[in-house]
Coordinates of C-alpha atoms in Angstrom, one line a residue:
V1 CA 59.5 135.9 102.0
G2 CA 56.4 133.7 101.5
F3 CA 57.8 130.8 99.6
K4 CA 55.8 127.6 99.9
Q5 CA 57.3 124.2 100.4
E6 CA 56.8 121.8 97.4
N7 CA 57.9 118.2 97.0
G8 CA 59.9 118.3 100.3
L9 CA 62.0 121.2 99.1
H10 CA 62.4 124.2 101.4
P11 CA 62.9 127.3 99.1
W12 CA 64.5 130.3 100.5
G13 CA 65.3 133.8 99.3
H14 CA 67.9 136.4 100.0
I15 CA 67.4 140.1 99.6
T16 CA 70.4 141.9 98.3
C17 CA 71.5 145.5 98.1
D18 CA 71.6 145.6 94.3
G19 CA 71.7 143.7 91.0
S20 CA 75.4 143.1 91.0
V21 CA 75.3 141.4 94.3
A22 CA 72.2 139.4 93.2
N23 CA 74.0 138.2 90.1
I24 CA 77.1 137.2 92.0
E25 CA 75.1 135.3 94.5
A26 CA 73.0 133.6 91.9
L27 CA 76.1 132.3 90.1
W28 CA 77.7 131.3 93.4
A29 CA 74.6 129.3 94.3
A30 CA 74.5 127.8 90.8
R31 CA 78.1 126.7 90.9
N32 CA 77.8 125.2 94.4
T33 CA 74.5 123.4 93.4
K34 CA 76.0 122.0 90.2
L35 CA 79.0 120.5 92.0
Y36 CA 77.3 119.5 95.3
P37 CA 76.6 115.9 94.2
L38 CA 80.3 115.3 93.8
A39 CA 80.8 116.3 97.4
V40 CA 78.0 114.0 98.6
Y41 CA 79.6 111.1 96.6
A42 CA 83.0 111.9 98.2
A43 CA 81.6 112.0 101.7
L44 CA 79.6 108.8 101.3
K45 CA 82.7 107.0 100.0
T46 CA 85.1 108.5 102.6
E47 CA 83.3 109.2 105.9
K48 CA 82.7 106.1 108.1
H49 CA 79.7 107.7 109.8
L50 CA 78.0 108.2 106.4
K51 CA 78.7 104.8 104.9
H52 CA 75.3 103.6 106.2
L53 CA 73.7 106.1 103.8
D54 CA 75.4 104.8 100.7
Y55 CA 72.1 103.3 99.5
I56 CA 70.6 106.8 98.7
K57 CA 69.4 106.8 95.1
V58 CA 68.8 109.6 92.6
Q59 CA 67.5 109.6 89.1
P60 CA 70.3 110.4 86.6
T61 CA 69.3 112.8 83.8
G62 CA 67.8 110.9 80.8
K63 CA 67.4 107.6 82.7
K64 CA 64.2 106.0 83.7
T65 CA 65.5 104.2 86.8
S66 CA 67.3 105.5 89.9
K67 CA 70.8 104.6 90.9
R68 CA 72.8 104.9 94.1
I69 CA 74.8 108.1 94.3
I70 CA 77.9 106.1 94.9
D71 CA 77.3 104.1 91.7
L72 CA 77.2 107.1 89.4
E73 CA 80.0 108.3 87.3
W74 CA 81.2 111.9 87.7
W75 CA 79.7 113.0 84.5
E76 CA 76.3 111.7 85.6
L77 CA 76.7 113.5 89.0
I78 CA 77.4 116.9 87.5
N79 CA 74.6 116.6 85.1
L80 CA 71.8 115.8 87.5
Q81 CA 68.7 117.9 87.2
R82 CA 68.4 120.8 89.7
E83 CA 65.4 119.4 91.4
V84 CA 67.2 116.1 92.0
I85 CA 70.2 117.9 93.5
L86 CA 68.1 120.1 95.7
A87 CA 66.3 117.0 97.1
I88 CA 69.5 115.3 98.2
P89 CA 70.0 117.1 101.5
T90 CA 66.4 116.3 102.5
Q91 CA 66.8 112.7 101.5
L92 CA 70.0 112.4 103.5
S93 CA 68.4 114.0 106.6
Q94 CA 65.4 111.8 106.5
E95 CA 67.5 108.6 106.0
A96 CA 69.9 109.7 108.8
V97 CA 66.8 109.9 111.1
N98 CA 65.6 106.5 109.9
Q99 CA 69.0 104.9 110.4
N100 CA 69.4 106.6 113.8
I101 CA 72.6 108.4 112.6
D102 CA 73.5 111.6 114.3
A103 CA 72.4 114.4 111.9
S104 CA 75.6 116.3 112.8
H105 CA 77.6 113.7 110.8
L106 CA 75.9 115.1 107.6
E107 CA 77.8 118.3 108.2
Q108 CA 80.9 116.4 107.1
I109 CA 79.7 116.7 103.5
Q110 CA 80.7 120.4 103.7
N111 CA 84.3 119.4 104.0
Y112 CA 84.1 118.0 100.5
T113 CA 82.3 120.9 98.8
I114 CA 83.9 123.5 96.5
Q115 CA 83.2 126.1 99.3
G116 CA 85.2 124.0 101.7
D117 CA 88.1 123.0 99.4
G118 CA 88.4 125.9 97.0
I119 CA 88.1 125.4 93.3
M120 CA 91.5 123.9 92.6
A121 CA 91.7 121.6 95.6
F122 CA 88.1 120.5 94.9
A123 CA 88.9 119.7 91.3
I124 CA 92.1 117.8 92.1
R125 CA 90.4 115.8 94.9
M126 CA 87.5 114.8 92.8
D127 CA 89.6 113.9 89.8
K128 CA 91.7 111.6 92.0
L129 CA 88.6 110.1 93.8
F130 CA 87.0 109.3 90.5
K131 CA 90.3 108.2 88.9
A132 CA 89.3 110.5 86.0
K133 CA 92.9 111.0 84.8
G134 CA 92.4 114.7 84.4
E135 CA 89.1 114.6 82.6
L136 CA 87.1 115.8 85.7
L137 CA 89.7 118.4 86.4
E138 CA 89.4 119.7 82.8
A139 CA 85.6 119.7 83.0
I140 CA 85.6 121.9 86.2
A141 CA 88.2 124.2 84.6
A142 CA 85.9 124.5 81.5
L143 CA 82.7 125.5 83.5
K144 CA 80.9 128.3 81.6
V145 CA 78.3 130.8 82.3
M146 CA 75.9 131.5 79.5
G147 CA 74.1 134.8 79.0
P148 CA 73.2 137.3 76.3
A149 CA 75.7 139.7 74.8
T150 CA 73.9 142.5 76.7
A151 CA 74.6 140.8 80.1
H152 CA 75.3 143.1 83.0
Y153 CA 78.9 143.9 83.7
S154 CA 78.6 142.1 87.1
L155 CA 78.6 138.7 85.4
P156 CA 82.2 138.7 84.3
K157 CA 83.0 140.1 87.8
A158 CA 81.1 137.2 89.3
T159 CA 82.9 134.6 87.3
T160 CA 86.2 136.1 88.5
L161 CA 85.1 136.0 92.1
L162 CA 84.0 132.4 91.8
G163 CA 87.4 131.3 90.5
L164 CA 86.1 130.6 87.0
G165 CA 87.8 133.6 85.3
T166 CA 86.2 136.2 83.1
G167 CA 86.8 133.9 80.1
A168 CA 84.1 131.7 81.5

């Protein structure tokens, strides 16, 4: 569609049939992006083929120095800036090449994502992994979509489809 690569990010677009589908897909992408760092953390901690990448660092929001993903708390991971999150797959791919790790091992991260687990299994798995005693589970259950009172009727539909509920 003519997007240009910037800062190592490969933007993409998806043409939809109407505004409702566009809104649903936008919220789907936002939810998946927001929770992706948790999946990366889980895969780096769990998968033996990915343990050699556990030194990958990101800059937590509001901090001046970078920290290893596996050293971040769950709250820091779900509050990373969008640009930081979107750079993680490229970082992982580049470091896999540098470490001579088969890039197909990076696909294991998908097994830890919300798309792979479903919202409840994902929330439970992450809460246990972080030993959050229900706090992370509650945070995922409390995800909200913000919009104006005049928001299109497709937004409550989207929150239902994404497992967040119309109350979100």
